[in-house]
Short mmCIF file of C-alpha atoms in Angstrom, two decimals:
data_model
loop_
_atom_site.label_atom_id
_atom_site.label_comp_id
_atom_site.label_asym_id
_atom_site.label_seq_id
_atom_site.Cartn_x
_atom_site.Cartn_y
_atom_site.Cartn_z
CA UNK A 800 19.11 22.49 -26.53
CA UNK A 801 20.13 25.85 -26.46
CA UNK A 802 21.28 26.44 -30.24
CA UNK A 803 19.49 29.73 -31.80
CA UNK A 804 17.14 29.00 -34.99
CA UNK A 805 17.06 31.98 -37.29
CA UNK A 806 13.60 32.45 -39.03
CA UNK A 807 15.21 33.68 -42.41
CA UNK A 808 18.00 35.49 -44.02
CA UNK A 809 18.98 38.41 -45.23
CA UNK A 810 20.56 38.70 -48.46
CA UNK A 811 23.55 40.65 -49.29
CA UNK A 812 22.05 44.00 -50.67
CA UNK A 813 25.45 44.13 -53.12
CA UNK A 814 23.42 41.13 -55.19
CA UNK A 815 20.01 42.81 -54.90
CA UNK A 816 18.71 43.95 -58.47
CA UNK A 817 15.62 45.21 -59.91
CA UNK A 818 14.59 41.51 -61.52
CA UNK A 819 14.23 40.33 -58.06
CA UNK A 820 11.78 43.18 -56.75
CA UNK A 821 11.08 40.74 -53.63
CA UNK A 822 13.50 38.86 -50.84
CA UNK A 823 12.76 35.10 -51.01
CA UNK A 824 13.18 33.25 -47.51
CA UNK A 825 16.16 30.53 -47.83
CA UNK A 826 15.25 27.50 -45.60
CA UNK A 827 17.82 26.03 -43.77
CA UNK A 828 18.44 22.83 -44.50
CA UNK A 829 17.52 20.02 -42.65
CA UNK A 830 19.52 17.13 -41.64
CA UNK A 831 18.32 13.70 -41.11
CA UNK A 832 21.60 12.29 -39.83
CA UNK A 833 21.68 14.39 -36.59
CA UNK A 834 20.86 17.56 -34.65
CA UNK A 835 22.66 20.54 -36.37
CA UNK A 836 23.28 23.75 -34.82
CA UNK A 837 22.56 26.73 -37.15
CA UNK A 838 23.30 30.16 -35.40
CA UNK A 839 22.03 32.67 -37.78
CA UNK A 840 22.11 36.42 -37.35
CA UNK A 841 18.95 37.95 -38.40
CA UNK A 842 18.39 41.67 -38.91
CA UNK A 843 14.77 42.82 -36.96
CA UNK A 844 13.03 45.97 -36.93
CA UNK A 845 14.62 48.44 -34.34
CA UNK A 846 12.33 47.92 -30.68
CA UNK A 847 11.79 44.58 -31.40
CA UNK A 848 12.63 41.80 -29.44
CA UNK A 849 12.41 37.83 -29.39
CA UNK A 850 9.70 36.90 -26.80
CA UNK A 851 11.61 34.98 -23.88
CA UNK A 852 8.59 32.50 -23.36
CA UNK A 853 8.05 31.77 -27.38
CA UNK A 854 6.97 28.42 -27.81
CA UNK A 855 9.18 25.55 -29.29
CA UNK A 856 8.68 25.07 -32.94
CA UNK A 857 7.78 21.64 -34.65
CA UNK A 858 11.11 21.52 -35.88
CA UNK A 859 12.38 22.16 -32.59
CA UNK A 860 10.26 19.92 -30.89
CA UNK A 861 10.83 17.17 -33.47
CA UNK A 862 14.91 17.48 -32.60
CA UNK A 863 14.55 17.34 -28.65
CA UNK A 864 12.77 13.54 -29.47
CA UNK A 865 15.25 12.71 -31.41
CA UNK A 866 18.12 12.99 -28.84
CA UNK A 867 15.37 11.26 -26.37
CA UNK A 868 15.23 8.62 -28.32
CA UNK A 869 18.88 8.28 -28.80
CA UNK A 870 19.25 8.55 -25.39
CA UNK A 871 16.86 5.62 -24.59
CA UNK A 872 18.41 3.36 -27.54
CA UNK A 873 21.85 3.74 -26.29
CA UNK A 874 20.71 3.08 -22.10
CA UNK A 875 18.74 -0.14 -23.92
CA UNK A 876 22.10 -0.91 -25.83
CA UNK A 877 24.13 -0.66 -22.89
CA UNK A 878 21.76 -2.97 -20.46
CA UNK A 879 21.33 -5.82 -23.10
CA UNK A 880 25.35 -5.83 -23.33
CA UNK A 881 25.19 -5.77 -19.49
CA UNK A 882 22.80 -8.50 -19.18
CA UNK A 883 24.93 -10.55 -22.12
CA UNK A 884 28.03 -10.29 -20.11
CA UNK A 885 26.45 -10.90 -16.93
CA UNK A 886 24.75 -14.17 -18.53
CA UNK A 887 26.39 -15.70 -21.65
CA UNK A 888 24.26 -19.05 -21.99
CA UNK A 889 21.28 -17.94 -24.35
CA UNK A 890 18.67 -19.97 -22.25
CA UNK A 891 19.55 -18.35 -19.06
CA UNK A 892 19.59 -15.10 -20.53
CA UNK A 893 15.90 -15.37 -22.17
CA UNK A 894 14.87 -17.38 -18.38
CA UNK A 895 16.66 -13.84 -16.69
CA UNK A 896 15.28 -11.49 -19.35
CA UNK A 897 11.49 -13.11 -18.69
CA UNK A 898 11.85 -13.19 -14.79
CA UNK A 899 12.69 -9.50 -14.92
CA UNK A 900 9.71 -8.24 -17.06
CA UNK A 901 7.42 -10.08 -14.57
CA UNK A 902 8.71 -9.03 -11.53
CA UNK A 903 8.39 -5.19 -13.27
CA UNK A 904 4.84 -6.25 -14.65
CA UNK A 905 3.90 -6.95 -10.64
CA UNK A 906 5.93 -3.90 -9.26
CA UNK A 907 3.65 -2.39 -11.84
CA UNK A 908 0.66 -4.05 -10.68
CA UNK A 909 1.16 -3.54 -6.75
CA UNK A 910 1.63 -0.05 -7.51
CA UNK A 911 -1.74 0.51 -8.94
CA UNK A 912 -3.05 -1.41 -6.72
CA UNK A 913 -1.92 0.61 -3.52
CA UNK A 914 -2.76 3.33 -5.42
CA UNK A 915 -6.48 1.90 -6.05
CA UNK A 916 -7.00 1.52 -2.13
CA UNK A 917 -6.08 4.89 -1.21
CA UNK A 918 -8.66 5.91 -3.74
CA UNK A 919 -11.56 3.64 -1.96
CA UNK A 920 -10.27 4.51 1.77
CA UNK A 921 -10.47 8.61 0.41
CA UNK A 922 -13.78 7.64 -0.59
CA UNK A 923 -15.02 5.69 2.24
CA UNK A 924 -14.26 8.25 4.28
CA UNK A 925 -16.30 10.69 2.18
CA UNK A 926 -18.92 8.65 2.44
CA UNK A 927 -18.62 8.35 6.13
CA UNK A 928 -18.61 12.43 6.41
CA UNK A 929 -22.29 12.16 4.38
CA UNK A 930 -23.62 9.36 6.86
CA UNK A 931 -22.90 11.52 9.89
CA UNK A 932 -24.30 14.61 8.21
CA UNK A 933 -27.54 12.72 7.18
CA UNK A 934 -27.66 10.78 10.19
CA UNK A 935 -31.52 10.23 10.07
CA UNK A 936 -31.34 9.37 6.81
CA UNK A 937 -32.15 5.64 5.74
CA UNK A 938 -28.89 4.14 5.10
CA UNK A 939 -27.94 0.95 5.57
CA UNK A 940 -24.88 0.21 7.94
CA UNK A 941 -23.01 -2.75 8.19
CA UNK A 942 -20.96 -1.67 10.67
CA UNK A 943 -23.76 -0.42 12.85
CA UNK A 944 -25.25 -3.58 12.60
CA UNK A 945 -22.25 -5.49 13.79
CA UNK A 946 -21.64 -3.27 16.87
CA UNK A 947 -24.99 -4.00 17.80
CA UNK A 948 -25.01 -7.60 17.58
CA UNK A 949 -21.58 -8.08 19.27
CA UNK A 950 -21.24 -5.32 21.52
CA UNK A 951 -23.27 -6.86 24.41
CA UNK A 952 -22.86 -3.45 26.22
CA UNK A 953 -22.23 -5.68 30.19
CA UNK A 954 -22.15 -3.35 32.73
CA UNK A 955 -20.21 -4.79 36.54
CA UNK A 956 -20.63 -3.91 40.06
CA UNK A 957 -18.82 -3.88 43.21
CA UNK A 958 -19.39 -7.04 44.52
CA UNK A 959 -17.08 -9.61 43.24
CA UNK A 960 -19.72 -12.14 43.55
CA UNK A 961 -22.10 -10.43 41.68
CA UNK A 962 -19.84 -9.49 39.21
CA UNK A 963 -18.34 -13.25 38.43
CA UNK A 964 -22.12 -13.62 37.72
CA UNK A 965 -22.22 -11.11 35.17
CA UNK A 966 -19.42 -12.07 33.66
CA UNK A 967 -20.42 -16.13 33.45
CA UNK A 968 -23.93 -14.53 31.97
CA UNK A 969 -22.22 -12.82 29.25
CA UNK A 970 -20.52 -16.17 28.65
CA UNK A 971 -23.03 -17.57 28.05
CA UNK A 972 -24.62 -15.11 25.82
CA UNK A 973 -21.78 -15.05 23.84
CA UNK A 974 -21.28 -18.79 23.44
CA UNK A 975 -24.99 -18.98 22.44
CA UNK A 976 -25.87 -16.23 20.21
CA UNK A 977 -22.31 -15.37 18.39
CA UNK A 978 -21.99 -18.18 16.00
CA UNK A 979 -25.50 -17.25 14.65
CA UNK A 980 -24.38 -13.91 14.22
CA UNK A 981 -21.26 -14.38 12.65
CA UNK A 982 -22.62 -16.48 10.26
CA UNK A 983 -25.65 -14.27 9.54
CA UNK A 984 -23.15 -11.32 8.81
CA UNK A 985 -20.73 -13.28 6.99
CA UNK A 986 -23.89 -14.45 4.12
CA UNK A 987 -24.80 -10.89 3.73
CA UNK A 988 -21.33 -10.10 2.72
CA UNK A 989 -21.47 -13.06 0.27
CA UNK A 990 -24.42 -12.12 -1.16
CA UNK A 991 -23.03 -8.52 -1.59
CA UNK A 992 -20.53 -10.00 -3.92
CA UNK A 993 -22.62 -12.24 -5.71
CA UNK A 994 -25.41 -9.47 -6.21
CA UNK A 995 -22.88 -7.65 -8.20
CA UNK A 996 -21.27 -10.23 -10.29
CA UNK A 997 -22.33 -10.44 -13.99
CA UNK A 998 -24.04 -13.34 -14.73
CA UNK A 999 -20.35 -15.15 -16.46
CA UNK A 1000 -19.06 -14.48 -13.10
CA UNK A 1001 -21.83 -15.84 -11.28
CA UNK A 1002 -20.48 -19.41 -10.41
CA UNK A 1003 -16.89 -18.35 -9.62
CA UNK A 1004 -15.76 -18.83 -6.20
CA UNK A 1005 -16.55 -15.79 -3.71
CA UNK A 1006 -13.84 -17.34 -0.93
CA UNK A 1007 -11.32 -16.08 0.02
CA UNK A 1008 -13.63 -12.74 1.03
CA UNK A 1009 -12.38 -9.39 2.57
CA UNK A 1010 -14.77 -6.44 2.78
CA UNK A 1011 -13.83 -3.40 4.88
CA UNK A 1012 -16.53 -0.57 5.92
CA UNK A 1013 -16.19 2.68 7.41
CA UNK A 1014 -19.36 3.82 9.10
CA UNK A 1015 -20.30 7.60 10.19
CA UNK A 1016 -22.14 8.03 13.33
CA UNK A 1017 -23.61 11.04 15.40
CA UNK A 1018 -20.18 11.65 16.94
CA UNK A 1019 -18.32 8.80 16.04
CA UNK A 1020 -17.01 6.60 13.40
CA UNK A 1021 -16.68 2.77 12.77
CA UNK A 1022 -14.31 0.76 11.10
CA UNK A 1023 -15.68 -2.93 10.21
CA UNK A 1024 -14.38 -5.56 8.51
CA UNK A 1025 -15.72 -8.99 7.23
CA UNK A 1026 -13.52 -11.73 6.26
CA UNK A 1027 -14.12 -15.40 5.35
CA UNK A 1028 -11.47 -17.79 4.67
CA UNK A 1029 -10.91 -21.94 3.82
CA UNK A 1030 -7.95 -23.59 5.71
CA UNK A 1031 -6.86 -26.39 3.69
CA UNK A 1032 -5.08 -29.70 5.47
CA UNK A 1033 -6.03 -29.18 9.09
CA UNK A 1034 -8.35 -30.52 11.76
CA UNK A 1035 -11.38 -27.99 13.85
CA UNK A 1036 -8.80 -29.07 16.78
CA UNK A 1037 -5.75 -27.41 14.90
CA UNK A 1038 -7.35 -24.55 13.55
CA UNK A 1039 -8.70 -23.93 17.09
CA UNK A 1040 -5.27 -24.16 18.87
CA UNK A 1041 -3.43 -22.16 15.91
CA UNK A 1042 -6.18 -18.92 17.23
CA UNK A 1043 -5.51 -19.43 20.87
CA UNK A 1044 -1.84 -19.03 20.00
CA UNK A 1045 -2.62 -16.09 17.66
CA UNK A 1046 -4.75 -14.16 20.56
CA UNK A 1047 -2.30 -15.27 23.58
CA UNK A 1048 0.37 -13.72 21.32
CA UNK A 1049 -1.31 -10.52 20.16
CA UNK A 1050 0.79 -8.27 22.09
CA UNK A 1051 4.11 -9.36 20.07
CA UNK A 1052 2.42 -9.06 16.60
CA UNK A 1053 1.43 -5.65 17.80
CA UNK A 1054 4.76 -4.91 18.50
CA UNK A 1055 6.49 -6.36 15.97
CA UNK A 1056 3.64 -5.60 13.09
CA UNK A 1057 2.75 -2.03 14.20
CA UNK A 1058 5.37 -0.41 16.76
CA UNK A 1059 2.16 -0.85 19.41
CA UNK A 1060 2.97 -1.97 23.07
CA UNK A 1061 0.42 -3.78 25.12
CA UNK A 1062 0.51 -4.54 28.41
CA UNK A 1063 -2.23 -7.01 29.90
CA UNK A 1064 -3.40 -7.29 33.13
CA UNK A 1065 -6.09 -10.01 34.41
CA UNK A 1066 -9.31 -8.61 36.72
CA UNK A 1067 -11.10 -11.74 37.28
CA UNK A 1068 -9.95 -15.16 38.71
CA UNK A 1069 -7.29 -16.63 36.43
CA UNK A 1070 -9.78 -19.96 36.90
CA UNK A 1071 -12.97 -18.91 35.35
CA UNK A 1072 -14.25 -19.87 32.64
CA UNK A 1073 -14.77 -16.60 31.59
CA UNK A 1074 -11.41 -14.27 30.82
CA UNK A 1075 -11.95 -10.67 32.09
CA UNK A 1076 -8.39 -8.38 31.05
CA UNK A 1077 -7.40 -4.65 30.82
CA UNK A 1078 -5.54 -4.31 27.92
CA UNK A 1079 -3.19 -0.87 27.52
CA UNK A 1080 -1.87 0.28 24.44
CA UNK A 1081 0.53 2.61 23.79
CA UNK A 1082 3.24 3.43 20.70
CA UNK A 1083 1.97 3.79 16.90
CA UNK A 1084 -1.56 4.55 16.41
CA UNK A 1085 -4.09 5.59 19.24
CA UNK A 1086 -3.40 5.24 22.78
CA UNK A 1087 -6.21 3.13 24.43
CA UNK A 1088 -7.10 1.53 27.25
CA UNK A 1089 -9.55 -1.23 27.58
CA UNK A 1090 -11.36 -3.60 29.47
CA UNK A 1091 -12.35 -6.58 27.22
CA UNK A 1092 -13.81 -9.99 28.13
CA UNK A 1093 -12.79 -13.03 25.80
CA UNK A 1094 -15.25 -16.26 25.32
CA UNK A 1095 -14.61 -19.07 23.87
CA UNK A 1096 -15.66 -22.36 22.98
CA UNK A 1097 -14.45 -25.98 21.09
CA UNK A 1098 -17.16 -28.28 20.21
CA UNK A 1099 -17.34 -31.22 17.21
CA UNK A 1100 -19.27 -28.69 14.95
CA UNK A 1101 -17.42 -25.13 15.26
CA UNK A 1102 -14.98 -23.55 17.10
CA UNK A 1103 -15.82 -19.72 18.65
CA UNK A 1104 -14.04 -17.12 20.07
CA UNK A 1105 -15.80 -13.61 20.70
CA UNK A 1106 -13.64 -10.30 22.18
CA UNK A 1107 -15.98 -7.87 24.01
CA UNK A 1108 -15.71 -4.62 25.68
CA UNK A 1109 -16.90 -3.36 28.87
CA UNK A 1110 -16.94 0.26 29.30
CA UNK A 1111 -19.09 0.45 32.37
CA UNK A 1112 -16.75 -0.61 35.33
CA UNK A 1113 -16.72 1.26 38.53
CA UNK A 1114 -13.63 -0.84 39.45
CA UNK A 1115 -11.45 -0.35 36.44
CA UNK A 1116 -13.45 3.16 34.86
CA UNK A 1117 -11.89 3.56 30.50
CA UNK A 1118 -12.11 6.48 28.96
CA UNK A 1119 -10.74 5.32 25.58
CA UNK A 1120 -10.93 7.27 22.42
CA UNK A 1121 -11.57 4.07 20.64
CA UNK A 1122 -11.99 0.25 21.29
CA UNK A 1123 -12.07 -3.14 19.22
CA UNK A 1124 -14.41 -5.83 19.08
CA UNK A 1125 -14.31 -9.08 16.83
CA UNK A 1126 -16.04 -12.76 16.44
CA UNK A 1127 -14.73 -15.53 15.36
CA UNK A 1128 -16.26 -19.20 14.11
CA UNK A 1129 -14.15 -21.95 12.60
CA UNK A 1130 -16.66 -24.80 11.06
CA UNK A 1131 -15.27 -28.09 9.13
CA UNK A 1132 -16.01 -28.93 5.53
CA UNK A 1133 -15.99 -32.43 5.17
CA UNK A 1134 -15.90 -34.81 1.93
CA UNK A 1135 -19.94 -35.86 1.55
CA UNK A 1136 -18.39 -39.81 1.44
CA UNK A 1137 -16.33 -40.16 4.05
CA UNK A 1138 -17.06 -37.04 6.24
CA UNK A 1139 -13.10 -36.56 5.74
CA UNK A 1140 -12.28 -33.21 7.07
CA UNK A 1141 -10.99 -31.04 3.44
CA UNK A 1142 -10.68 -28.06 4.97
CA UNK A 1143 -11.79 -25.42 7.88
CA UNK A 1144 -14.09 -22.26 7.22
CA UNK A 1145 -12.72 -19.37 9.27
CA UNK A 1146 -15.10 -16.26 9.37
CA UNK A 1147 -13.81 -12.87 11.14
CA UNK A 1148 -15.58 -10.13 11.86
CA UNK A 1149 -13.94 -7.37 13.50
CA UNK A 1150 -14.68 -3.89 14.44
CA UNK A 1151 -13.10 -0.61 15.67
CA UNK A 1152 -15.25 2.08 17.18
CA UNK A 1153 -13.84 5.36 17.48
CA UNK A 1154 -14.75 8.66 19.43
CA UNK A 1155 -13.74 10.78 15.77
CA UNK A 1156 -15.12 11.72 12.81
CA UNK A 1157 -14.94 10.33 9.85
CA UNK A 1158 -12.76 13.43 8.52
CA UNK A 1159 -10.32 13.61 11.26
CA UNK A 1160 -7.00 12.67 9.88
CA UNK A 1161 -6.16 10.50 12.87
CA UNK A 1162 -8.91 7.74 11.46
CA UNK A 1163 -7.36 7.60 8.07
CA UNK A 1164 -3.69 7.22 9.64
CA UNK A 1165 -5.38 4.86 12.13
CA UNK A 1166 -6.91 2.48 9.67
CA UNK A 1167 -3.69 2.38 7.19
CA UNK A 1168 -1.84 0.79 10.88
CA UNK A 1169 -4.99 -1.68 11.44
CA UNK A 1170 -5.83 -3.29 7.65
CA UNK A 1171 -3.99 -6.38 8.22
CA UNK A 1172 -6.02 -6.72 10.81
CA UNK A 1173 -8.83 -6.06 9.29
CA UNK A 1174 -8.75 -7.96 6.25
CA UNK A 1175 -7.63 -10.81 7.93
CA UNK A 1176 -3.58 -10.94 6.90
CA UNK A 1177 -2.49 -11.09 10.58
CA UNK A 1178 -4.81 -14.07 11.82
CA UNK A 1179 -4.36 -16.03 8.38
CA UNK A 1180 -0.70 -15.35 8.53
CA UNK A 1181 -0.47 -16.29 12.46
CA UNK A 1182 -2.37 -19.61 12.19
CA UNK A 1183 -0.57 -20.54 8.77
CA UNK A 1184 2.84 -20.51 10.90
CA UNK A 1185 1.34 -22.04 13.13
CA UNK A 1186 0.49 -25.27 11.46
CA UNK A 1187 2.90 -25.14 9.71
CA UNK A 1188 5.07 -25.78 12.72
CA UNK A 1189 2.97 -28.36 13.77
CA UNK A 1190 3.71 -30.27 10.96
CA UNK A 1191 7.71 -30.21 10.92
CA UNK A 1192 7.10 -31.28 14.22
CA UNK A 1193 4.95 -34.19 13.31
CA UNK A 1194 6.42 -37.39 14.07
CA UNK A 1195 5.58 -38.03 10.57
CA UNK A 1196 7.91 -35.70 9.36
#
């Protein structure tokens, strides 16, 4: 408001007289049934002015609530006649009314949250920075510990011979070792949760599971991510298929998720049993270019799929900023009775090494582009459609 408040009055020397030897302040009155605007001219010593920046009296304060409030009452007034119009039956109206509050109570909610996750990515990172500046220190790294049990670190030759041999070797490596180390990975993340659950919490489920780590290294930084999943109402066989489908069609979610291209190209016999590809990205994010070798495997106890890099290839030489490596096992939980499939355990790990520092802005713009791949939205969202589509096509349906 920009109404004047006088501080007192002066009274009319003319009715000044020696029984009243002082001047008495007059309040002005106050009004309770609105604002009133009291301009009041107020004789001050000569060189004396009213500060610009004075602060707001109570009084004055008080007043600019009141019209706030006012304000508010009549937008509320206005909105419930709104909403009355709009919907005239009493039961829809309350239905409306309650819909509306709880789609503001999770607007409210997803706000926070997204607000929460910058806070732990701003954080990791921090952390990160300290790991690469106590680098001998003895902290423990997840990530770390995943590059070096999946990274397999194949080098390849000249010879194609020799290096179909390599290749079938790290096949076999893979087919042999991964499942152990997925799983061995995957329990240390459960038992991360569980160690700090209270002891009421103890017994609650821990799946579904997403954990995301960012690592600091010497030179470089590593983004990790564990996450463990159950797949209700399908077969091993589905769940297998639905992930063949999700990695033969990587290159359109990239596109269509993240504004990424990727073109593929295949180096090694399109018959082997062993699948050797450059991969090329380009668009959002990091350009890269990478050599990766894919192994996989379908038996009556799990399903496994492994993504590898090789960066030592005289053939097709990489110099990539950064590159991505995951494992993948799919197991079957089956009634104790009947041995009745219920549902399909799917554990991801997944890594992204990068030739940054944990501070460099390009990681933290990088990782916003990768977390649904990381905590496993993309993959559970890909082999969800998946059987889904399956099932419309069913005969049975």
């Amino acid at each position: 408001m920009n109404s004047k408040f006088g501080s007192q009055n002066s009274p009319d020397p003319d009715t000044t007289t020696a029984s009243q030897p002082t001047k008495k302040r007059q309040r002005i009155p106050q009004s309770n049934e609105g604002i009133v605007d009291v301009h009041t001219e107020v004789n001050r010593p000569r060189g004396r002015s009213r500060a610009a920046n004075k602060p707001l009296s109570a009084t004055h304060e008080i007043r600019q609530l009141r019209v706030q409030v006012a304000t508010m009452e009549d937008e509320l007034h206005q909105l419930q006649s709104e909403w009355t119009e709009q919907l005239p039956d009493a039961s829809t109206l309350v239905s409306a009314q309650h819909a509306a509050r709880e789609k503001y109570e999770v607007a409210q909610t997803e706000e926070k949250r997204n607000k929460l996750q910058e806070i732990q990515v701003e954080q990791q990172l921090m952390f990160a920075s300290l790991q690469t500046a106590v680098l001998h220190a003895p902290l423990h790294s997840s990530g770390k510990e995943m590059l070096k049990a999946l990274h397999f670190e194949t080098s390849l030759g000249r010879d194609p011979e020799q290096r179909e041999k390599v290749l079938l070797a790290h096949n076999s490596r893979s087919l042999a070792s991964v499942p152990s180390i997925v799983e061995k990975i995957a329990q240390e993340s459960i038992d991360k949760v569980l160690a700090h659950r209270s002891k009421e919490d103890a017994n609650k489920p821990v799946i579904p599971l997403s954990q995301i780590d960012i690592t600091g290294c010497k030179d470089s930084s590593i983004i990790s991510s564990v996450f463990i999943s159950e797949i209700p109402n399908a077969t091993l066989e589905e769940v297998y298929e639905a992930i063949v489908v999700y990695f033969k069609d990587l290159p359109a979610y990239m596109k269509r998720h993240f504004g990424v291209g990727v073109m593929r190209k295949r180096l090694n016999r399109a018959d082997s049993p062993v699948a050797y590809w450059r991969w090329t990205l380009d668009g959002n994010g990091i350009p890269a270019r990478v050599n990766i070798v894919l192994c996989s495997e379908l038996t009556a106890s799990h399903g496994l799929f492994h993504i590898d890099v090789i960066t030592d290839d005289p053939l097709y030489p990489v110099s990539s900023v950064q590159y991505g490596i995951c494992g993948v096992t799919i197991t079957p939980q089956r009634e104790p009775v009947t041995g009745k499939i219920l549902s399909v355990t799917l554990q991801w790990l997944v890594l992204y090494h990068y030739n940054l520092l944990p501070d460099d802005p390009v990681l933290a713009k990088e990782l916003e582009i990768i977390r649904p791949i990381l905590n496993g939205d993309l993959i559970t969202s890909s082999v969800c459609e998946y059987l889904q589509k399956k099932k419309q096509s069913s005969p049975r349906h």
